[in-house]
Short mmCIF file of C-alpha atoms and ligand atoms in Angstrom, two decimals:
data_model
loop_
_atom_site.label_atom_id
_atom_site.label_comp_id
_atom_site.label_asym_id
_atom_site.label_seq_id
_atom_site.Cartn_x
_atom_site.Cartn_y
_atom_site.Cartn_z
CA UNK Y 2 -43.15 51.95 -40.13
CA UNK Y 3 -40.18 51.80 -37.73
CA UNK Y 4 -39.06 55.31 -36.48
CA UNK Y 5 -35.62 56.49 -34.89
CA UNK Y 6 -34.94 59.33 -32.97
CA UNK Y 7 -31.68 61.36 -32.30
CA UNK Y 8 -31.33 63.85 -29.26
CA UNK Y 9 -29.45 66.56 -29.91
CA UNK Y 10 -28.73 68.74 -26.63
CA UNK Y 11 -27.14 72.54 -27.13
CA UNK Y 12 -25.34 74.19 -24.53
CA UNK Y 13 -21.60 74.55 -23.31
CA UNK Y 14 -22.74 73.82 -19.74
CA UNK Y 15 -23.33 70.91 -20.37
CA UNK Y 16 -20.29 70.32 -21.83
CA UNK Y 17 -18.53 71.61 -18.57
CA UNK Y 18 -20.72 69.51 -16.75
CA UNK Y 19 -22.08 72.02 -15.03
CA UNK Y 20 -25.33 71.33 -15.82
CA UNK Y 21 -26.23 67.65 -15.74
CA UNK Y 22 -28.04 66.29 -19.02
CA UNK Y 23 -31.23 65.78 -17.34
CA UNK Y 24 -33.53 66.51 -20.77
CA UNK Y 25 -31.95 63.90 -22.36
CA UNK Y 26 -32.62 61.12 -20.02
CA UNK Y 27 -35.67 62.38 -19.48
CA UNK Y 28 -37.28 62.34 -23.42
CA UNK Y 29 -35.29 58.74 -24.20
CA UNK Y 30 -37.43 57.77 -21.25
CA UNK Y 31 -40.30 59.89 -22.51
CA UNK Y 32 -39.86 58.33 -26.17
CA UNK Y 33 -39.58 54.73 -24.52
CA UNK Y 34 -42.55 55.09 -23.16
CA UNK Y 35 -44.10 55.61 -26.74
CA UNK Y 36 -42.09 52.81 -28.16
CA UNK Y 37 -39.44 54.51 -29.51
CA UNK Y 38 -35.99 54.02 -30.17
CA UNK Y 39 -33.80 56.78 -29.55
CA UNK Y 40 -30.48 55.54 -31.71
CA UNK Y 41 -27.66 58.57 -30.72
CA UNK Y 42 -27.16 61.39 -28.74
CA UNK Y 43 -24.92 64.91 -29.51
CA UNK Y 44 -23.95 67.20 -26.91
CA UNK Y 45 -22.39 70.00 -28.53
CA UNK Y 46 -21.31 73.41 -27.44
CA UNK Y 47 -23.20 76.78 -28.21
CA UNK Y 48 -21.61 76.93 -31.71
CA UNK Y 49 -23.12 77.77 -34.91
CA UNK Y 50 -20.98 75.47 -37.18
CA UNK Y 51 -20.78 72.81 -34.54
CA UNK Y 52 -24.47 72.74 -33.90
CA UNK Y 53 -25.23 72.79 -38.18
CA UNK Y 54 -22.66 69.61 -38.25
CA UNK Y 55 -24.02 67.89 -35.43
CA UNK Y 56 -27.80 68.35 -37.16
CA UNK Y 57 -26.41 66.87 -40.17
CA UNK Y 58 -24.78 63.94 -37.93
CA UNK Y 59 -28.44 62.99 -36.45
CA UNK Y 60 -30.13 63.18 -39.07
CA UNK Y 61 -27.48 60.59 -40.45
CA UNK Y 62 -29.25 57.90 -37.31
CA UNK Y 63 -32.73 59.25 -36.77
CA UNK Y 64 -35.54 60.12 -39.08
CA UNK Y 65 -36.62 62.45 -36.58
CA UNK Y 66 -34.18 65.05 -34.39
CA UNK Y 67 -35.40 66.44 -30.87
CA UNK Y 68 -32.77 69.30 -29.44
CA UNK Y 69 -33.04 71.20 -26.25
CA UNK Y 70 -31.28 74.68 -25.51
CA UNK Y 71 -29.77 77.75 -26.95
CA UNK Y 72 -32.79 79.44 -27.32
CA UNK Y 73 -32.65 82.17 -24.92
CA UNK Y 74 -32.38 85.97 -25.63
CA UNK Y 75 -28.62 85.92 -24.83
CA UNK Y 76 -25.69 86.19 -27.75
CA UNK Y 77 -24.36 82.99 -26.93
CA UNK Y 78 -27.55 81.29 -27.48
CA UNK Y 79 -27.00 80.23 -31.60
CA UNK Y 80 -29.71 77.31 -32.20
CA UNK Y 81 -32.01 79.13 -34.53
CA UNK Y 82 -29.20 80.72 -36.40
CA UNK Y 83 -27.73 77.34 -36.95
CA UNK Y 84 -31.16 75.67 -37.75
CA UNK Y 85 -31.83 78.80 -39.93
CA UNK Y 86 -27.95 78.14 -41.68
CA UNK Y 87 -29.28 74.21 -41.93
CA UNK Y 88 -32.43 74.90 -44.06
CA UNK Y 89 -30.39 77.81 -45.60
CA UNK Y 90 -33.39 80.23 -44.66
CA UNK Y 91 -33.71 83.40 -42.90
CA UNK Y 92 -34.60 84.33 -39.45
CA UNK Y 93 -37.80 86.89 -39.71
CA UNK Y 94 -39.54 88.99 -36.97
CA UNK Y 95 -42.41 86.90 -35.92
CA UNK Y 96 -45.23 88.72 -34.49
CA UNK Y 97 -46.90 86.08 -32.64
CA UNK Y 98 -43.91 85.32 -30.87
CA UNK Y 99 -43.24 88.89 -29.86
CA UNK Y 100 -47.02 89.51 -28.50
CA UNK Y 101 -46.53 86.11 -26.74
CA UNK Y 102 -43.53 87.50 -24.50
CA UNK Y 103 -44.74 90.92 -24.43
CA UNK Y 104 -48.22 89.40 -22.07
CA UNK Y 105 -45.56 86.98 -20.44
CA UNK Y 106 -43.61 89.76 -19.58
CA UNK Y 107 -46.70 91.86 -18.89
CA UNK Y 108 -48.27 89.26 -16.78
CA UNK Y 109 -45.09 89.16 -14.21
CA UNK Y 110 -44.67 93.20 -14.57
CA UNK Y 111 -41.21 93.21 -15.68
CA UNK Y 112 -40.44 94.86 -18.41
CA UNK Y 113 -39.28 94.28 -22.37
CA UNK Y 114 -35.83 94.53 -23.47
CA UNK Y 115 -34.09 94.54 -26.82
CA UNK Y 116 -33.00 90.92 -26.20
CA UNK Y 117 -36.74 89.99 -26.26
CA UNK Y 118 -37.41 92.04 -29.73
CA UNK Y 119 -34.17 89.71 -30.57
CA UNK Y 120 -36.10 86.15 -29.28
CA UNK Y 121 -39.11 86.44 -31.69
CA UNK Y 122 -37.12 86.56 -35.23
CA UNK Y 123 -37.60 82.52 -36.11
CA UNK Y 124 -36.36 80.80 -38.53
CA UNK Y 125 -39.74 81.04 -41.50
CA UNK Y 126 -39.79 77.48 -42.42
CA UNK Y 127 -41.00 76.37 -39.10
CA UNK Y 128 -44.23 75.77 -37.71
CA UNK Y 129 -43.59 77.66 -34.25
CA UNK Y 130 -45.77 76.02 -30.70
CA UNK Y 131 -45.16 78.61 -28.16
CA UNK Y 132 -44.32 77.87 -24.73
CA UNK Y 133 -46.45 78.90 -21.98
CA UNK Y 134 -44.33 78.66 -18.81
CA UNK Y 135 -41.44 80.32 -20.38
CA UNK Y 136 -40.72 82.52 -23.47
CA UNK Y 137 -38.55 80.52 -26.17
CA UNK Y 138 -40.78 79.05 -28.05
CA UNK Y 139 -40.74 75.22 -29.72
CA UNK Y 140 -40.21 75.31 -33.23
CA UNK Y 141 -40.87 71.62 -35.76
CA UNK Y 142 -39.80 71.52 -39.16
CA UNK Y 143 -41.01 69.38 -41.46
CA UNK Y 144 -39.34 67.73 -44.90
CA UNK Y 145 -40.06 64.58 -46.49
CA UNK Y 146 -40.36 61.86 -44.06
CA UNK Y 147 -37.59 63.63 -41.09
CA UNK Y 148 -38.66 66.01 -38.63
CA UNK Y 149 -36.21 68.56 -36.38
CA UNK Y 150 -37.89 69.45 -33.22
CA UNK Y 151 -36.06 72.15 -31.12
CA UNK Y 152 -37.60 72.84 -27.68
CA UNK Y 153 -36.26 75.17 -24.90
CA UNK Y 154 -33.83 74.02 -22.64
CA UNK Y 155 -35.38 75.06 -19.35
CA UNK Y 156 -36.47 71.16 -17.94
CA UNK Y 157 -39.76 72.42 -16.86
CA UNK Y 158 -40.84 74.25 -19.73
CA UNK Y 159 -39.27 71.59 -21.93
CA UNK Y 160 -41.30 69.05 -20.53
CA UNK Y 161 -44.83 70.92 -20.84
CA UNK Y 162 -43.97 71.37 -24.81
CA UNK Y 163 -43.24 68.01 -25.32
CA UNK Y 164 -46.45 66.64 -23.34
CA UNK Y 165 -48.41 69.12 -24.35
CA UNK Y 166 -47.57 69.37 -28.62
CA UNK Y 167 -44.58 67.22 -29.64
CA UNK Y 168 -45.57 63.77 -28.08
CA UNK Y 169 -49.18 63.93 -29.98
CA UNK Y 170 -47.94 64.73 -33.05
CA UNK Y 171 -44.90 61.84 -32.80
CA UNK Y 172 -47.80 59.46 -32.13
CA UNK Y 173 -49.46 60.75 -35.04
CA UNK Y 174 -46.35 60.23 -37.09
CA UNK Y 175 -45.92 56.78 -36.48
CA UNK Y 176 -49.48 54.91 -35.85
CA UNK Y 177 -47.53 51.70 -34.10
CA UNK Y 178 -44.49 50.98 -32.86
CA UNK Y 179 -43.21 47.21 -32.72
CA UNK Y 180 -41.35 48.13 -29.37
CA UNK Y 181 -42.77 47.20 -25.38
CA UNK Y 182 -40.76 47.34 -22.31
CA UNK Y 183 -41.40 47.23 -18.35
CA UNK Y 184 -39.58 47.36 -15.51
CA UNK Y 185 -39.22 45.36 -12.11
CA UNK Y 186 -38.25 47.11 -9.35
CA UNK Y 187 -36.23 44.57 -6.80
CA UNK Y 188 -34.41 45.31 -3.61
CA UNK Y 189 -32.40 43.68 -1.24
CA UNK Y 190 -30.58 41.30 -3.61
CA UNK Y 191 -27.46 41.74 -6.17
CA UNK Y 192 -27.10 42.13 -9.65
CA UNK Y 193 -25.09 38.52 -9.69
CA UNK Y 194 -27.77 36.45 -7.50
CA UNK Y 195 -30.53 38.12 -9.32
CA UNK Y 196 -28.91 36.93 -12.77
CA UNK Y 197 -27.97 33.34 -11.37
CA UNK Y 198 -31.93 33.13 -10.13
CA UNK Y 199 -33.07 34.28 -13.73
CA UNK Y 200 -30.09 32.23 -15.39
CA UNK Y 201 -32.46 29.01 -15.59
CA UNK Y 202 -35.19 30.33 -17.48
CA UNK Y 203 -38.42 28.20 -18.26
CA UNK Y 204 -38.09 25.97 -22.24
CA UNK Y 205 -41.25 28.59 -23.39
CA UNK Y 206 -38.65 31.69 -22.31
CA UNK Y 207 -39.69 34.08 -25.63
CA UNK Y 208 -35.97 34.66 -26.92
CA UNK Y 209 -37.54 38.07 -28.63
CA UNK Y 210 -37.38 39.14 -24.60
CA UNK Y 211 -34.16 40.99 -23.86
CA UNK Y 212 -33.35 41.76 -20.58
CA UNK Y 213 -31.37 44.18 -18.66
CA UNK Y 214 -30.17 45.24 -15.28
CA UNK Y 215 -29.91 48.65 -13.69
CA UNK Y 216 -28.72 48.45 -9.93
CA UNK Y 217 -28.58 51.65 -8.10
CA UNK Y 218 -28.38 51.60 -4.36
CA UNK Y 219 -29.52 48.39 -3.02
CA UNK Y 220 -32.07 48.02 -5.62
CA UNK Y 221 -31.68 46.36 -9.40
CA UNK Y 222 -34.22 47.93 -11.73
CA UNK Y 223 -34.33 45.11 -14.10
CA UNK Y 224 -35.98 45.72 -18.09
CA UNK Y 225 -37.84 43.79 -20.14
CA UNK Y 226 -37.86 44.44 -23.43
CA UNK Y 227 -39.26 42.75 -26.82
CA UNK Y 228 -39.69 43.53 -30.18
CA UNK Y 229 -42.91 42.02 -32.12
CA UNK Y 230 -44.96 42.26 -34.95
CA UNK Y 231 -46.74 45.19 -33.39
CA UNK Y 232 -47.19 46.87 -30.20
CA UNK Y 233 -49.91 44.61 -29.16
CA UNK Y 234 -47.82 41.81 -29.85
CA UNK Y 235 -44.42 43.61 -27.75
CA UNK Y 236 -46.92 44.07 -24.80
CA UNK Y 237 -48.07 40.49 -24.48
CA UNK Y 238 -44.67 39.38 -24.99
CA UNK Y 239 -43.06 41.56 -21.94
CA UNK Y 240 -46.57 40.60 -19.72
CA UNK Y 241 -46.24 36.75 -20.00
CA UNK Y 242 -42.24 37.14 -19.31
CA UNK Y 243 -42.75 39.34 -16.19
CA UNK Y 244 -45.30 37.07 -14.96
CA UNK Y 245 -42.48 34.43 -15.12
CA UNK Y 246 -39.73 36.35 -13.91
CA UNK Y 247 -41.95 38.11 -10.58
CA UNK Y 248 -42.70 34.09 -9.82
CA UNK Y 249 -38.81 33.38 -9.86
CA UNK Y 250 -38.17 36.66 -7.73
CA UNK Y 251 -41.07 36.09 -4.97
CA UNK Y 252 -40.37 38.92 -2.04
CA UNK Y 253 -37.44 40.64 -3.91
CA UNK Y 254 -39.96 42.56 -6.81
CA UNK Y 255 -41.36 45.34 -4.56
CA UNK Y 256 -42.80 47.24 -8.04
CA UNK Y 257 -43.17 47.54 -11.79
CA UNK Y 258 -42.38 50.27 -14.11
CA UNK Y 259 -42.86 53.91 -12.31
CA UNK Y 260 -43.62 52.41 -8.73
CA UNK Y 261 -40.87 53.75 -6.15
CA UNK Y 262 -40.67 52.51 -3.23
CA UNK Y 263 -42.11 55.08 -1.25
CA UNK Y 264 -44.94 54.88 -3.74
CA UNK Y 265 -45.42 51.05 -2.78
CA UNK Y 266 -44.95 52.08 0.90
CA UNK Y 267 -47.46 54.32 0.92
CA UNK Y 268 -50.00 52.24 -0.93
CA UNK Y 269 -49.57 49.35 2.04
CA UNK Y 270 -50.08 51.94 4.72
CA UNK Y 271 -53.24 52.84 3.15
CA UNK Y 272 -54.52 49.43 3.01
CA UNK Y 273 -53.41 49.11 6.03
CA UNK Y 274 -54.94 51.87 7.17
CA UNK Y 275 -51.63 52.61 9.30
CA UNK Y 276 -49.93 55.86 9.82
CA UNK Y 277 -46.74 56.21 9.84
CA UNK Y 278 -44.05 59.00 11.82
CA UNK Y 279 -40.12 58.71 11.53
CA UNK Y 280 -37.55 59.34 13.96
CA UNK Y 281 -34.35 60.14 11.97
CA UNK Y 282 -30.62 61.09 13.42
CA UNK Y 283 -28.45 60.67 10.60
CA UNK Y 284 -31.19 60.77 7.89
CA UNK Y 285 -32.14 64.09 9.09
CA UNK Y 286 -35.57 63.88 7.65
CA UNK Y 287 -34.38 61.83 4.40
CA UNK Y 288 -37.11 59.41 4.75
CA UNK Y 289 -39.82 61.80 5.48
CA UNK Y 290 -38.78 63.55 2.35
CA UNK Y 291 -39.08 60.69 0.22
CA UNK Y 292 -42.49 59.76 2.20
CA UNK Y 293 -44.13 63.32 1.65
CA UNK Y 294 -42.62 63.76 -2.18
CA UNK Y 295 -46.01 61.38 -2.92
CA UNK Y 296 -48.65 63.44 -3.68
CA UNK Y 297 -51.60 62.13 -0.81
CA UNK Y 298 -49.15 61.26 1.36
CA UNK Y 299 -51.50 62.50 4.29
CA UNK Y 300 -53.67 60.34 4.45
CA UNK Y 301 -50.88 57.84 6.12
CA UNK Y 302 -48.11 60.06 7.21
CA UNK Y 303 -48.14 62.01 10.16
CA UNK Y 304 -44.60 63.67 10.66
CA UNK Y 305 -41.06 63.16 11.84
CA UNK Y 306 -38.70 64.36 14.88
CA UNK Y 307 -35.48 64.65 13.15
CA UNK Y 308 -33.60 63.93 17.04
CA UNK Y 309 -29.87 64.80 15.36
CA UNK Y 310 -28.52 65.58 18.76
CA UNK Y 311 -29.01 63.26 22.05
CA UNK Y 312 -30.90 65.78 23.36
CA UNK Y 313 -33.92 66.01 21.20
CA UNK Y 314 -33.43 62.10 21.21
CA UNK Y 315 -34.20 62.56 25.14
CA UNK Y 316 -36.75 65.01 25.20
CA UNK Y 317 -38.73 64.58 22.26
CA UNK Y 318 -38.07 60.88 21.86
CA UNK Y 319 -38.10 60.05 25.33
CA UNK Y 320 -34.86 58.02 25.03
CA UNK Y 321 -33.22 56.86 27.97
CA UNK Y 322 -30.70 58.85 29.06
CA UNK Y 323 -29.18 55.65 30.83
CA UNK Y 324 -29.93 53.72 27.44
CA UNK Y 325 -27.35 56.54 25.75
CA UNK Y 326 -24.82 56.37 28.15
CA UNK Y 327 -24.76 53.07 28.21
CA UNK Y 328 -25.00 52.35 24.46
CA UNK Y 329 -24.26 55.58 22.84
CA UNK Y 330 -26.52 56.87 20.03
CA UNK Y 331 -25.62 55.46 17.69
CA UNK Y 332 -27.06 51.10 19.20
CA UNK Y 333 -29.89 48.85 18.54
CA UNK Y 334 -30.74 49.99 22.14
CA UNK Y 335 -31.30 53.89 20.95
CA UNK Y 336 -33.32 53.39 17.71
CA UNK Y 337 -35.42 50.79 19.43
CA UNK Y 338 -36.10 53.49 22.23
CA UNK Y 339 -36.29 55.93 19.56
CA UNK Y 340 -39.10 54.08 17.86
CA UNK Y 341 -41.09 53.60 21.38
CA UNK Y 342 -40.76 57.37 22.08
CA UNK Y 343 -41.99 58.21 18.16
CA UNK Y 344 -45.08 56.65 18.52
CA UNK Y 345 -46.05 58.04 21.52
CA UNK Y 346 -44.82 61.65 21.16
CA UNK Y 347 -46.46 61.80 17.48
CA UNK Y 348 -49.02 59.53 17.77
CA UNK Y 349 -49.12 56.56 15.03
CA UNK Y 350 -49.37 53.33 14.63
CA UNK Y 351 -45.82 52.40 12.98
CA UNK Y 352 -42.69 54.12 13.40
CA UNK Y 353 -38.77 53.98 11.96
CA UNK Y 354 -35.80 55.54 13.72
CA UNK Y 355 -32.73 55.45 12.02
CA UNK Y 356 -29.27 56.39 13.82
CA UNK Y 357 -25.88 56.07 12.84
CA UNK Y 358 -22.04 57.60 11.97
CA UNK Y 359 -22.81 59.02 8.02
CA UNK Y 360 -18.71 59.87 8.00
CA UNK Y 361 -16.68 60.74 6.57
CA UNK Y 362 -15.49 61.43 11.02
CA UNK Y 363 -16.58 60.35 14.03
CA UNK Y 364 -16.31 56.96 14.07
CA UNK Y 365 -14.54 54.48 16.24
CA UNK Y 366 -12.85 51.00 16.16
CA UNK Y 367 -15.56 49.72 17.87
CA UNK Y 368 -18.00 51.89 16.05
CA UNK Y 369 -16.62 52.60 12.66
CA UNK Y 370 -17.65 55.04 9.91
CA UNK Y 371 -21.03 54.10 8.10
CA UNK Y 372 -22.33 52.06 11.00
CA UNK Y 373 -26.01 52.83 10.72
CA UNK Y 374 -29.23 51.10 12.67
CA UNK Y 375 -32.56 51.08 11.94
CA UNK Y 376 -35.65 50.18 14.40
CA UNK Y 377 -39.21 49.74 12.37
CA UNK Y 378 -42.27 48.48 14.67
CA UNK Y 379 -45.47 49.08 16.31
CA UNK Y 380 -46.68 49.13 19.95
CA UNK Y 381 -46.06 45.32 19.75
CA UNK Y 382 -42.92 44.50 17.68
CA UNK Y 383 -40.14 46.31 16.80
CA UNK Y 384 -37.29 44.72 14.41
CA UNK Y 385 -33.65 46.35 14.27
CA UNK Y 386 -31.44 46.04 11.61
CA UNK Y 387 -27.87 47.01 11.65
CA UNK Y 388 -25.67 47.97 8.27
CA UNK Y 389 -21.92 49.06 8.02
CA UNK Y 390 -21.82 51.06 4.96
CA UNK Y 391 -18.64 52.63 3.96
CA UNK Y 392 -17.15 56.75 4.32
CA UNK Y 393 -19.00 58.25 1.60
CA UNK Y 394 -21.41 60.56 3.89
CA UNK Y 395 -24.02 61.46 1.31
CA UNK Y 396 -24.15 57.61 0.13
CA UNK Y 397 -24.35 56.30 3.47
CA UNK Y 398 -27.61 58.73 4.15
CA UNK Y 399 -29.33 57.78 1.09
CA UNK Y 400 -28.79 54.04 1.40
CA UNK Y 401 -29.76 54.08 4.74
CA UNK Y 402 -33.12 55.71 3.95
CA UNK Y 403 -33.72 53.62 1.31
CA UNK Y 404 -33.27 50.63 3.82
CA UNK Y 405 -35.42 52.05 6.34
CA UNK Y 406 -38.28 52.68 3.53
CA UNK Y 407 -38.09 48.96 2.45
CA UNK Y 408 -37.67 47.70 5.94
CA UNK Y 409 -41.26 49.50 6.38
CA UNK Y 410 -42.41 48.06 3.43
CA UNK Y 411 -40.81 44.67 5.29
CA UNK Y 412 -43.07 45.06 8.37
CA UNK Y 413 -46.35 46.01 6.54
CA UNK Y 414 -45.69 43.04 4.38
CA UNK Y 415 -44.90 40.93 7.59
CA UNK Y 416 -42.02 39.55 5.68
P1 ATP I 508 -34.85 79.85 -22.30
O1 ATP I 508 -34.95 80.82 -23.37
O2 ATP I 508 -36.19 79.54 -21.71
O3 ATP I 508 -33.79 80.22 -21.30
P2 ATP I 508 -33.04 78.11 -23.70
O4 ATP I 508 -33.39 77.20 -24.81
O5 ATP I 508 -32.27 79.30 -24.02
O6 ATP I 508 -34.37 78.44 -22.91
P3 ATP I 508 -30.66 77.41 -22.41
O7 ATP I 508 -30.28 78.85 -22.27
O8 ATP I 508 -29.87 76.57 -23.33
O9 ATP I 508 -32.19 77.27 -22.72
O10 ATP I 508 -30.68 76.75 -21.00
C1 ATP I 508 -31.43 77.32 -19.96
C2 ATP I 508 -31.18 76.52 -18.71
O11 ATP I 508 -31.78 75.25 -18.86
C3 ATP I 508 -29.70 76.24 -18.43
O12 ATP I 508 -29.10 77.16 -17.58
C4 ATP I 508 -29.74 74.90 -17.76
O13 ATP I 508 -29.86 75.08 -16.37
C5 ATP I 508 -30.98 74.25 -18.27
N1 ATP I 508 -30.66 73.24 -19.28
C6 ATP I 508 -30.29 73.42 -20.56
N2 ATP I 508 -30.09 72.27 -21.20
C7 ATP I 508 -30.32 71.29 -20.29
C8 ATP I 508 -30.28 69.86 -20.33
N3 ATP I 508 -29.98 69.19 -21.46
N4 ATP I 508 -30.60 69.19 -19.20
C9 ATP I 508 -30.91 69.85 -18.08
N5 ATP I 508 -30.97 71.18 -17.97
C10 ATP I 508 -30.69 71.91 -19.05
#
């Protein structure tokens, strides 16, 4: 049996946009990842009547509804009256629920209010899964073959609930889904020249395969997706096309699926057996970030001297003095110096340096606005690479850590 899923997500912030919609993204990905289609999404406001109509709407798409938010303790938090007004049911105390946030509560010392007394009436129809990092609890109802799910809004404590009770009993729901999909992670080429390079696919191309391409700075995420008799079936499909497609792509696939590419960096310095230190001016310890976010990132990073001014560049990095004056900061001359000094100062065996003008001031004619280098190298070799970027100051410092991570990934690879 096929199954469909709506999101519904509660909460006027949202709607404001001051809170960005990460729980959705996050369970369609979550649900992909099962096999499962998620077929329409509702934002709505913290309304009764809007949030009844909007249950009615996804239940009009999906056999089963997941919503996040409006469960707090707080007036303007309406979900289980409106799931109550949907099932035309009552909320009652429920004592589990109450002795649940009473330890919570008792745990962190703080005491009960009112508002908490308020929390644990639930709607009776529902089988209620409480939630251990926070204290709304998940509630699932169940009638003929749909399902409504309502979890908390909180991302963190959303997420626990749904790996720790709703994604078992989905799976349990549907034995098989007839949906596969995997991703390639590429960088360093376009969304057009990546197309034209997959345009002339093999006669044996699987036209069950669809593709699709998500490009977000300098990479293209690319998805391959197939439908098939079952799961099985999906899975082989998607393997035998990315075999084909990573043999078209060569040196541009630098993953698959949940491999970023400070994941892949890190995996090369480790068979390597390399460590790694960064010297960062306008990254300001960007690319050490995204380094150290790995869990076991230890074991092949050492550090970083984020040199912002030309003085730490000169007396941590042992940059030339002359080399600045002569070149200014922001040269191949200064991140190759920067690289030199890096090593030595911290130790390793490869270093990057990245300097340049993030914007949106301080540039020049001769040195305009989202001119960035980049030095990677050893004690041996050191390549430069220079980019001009545009004014967006916050775009122009990711992108150029990204392109410092894959030049990294460049050198180990001795591409
Ligand atoms: P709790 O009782 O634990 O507060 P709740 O269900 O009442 O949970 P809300 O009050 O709706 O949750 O939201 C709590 C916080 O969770 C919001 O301030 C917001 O920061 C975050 N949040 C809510 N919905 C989303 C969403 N769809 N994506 C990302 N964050 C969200």
């Amino acid at each position: 049996m096929e199954m469909k899923v709506s999101l519904l997500m509660v909460g006027d912030e949202l709607l404001i946009g001051q809170v960005v919609d990460t729980n959705a993204t996050w369970l369609a990905q979550a649900l992909w990842q099962l096999g499962i289609p998620v077929v329409s999404k509702i934002t709505c406001g913290d309304d009764m009547d809007d949030i009844v109509a909007a249950i009615h709407a996804s239940f009009e798409k999906g056999e089963w509804v997941i919503m996040t938010g409006g469960l707090g303790p707080t007036k303007d938090d309406v979900t289980k009256k409106a799931i109550a007004s949907f099932f035309n049911t009552e909320l009652k105390f429920h004592q589990e629920t109450y002795d649940r946030i009473k330890s919570y509560f008792n745990a962190l010392k703080r005491p009960l209010n009112e508002l908490h007394k308020e929390q644990s009436f639930m709607p009776e129809n529902g089988e209620i899964i409480q939630n251990e990092l926070g204290t709304a609890p998940a509630m699932l109802f169940e009638f003929g073959n749909k399902r409504l799910v309502s979890l908390p809004g909180v991302p963190y404590e959303m997420k626990d609930l749904f790996d720790r009770e709703i994604q078992r009993r989905i799976k349990a729901a549907i034995p098989e889904s007839p949906y596969f999909y995997s991703t390639l992670r590429t960088i360093g080429i376009g969304e057009s020249d990546l197309s034209a390079r997959i345009d002339e696919l093999p006669v044996d191309w699987d036209r069950d395969i669809s593709l699709a391409y998500l490009p977000d700075m300098a990479q293209v995420r690319l998805r391959i997706s197939a439908k098939g008799v079952n799961n099985k079936d999906a899975m082989e499909k998607v393997a035998k096309a990315r075999l084909i497609l990573k043999d078209k792509l060569g040196r541009w696939v630098y993953g698959e699926d949940n491999d970023s590419l400070e994941i892949v960096v890190g995996r090369l310095l480790l068979r390597e057996k390399k460590f790694l230190v960064t010297a960062e001016s306008c990254t300001g310890g960007l690319i050490a970030h995204s380094i150290t976010k790995v869990p076991g990132a230890s074991s092949y990073f050492k550090g970083s001297v984020i040199a912002y001014s030309n003085e730490v560049k000169e007396s941590l990095l042992k940059v030339p003095a002359q080399t600045l004056k002569d070149h200014g900061a922001v040269s191949e001359q200064t991140v190759i110096a920067m690289v030199r000094g890096a090593l030595i100062t911290l130790n390793a065996d490869i270093a990057v340096a990245v300097s340049g003008i993030a914007g949106p001031d301080g540039g020049s004619e001769k040195k305009p606005v989202g001119l960035i280098y980049i030095a990677c190298g050893d004690a041996n070799n050191v390549k430069v690479t220079m980019l001009q970027l545009n004014k967006d100051r916050q775009q122009n410092v990711a992108y150029a850590s990204v392109a410092a991570l894959n030049m990294i990934r460049k050198f180990l690879l001795g591409l």
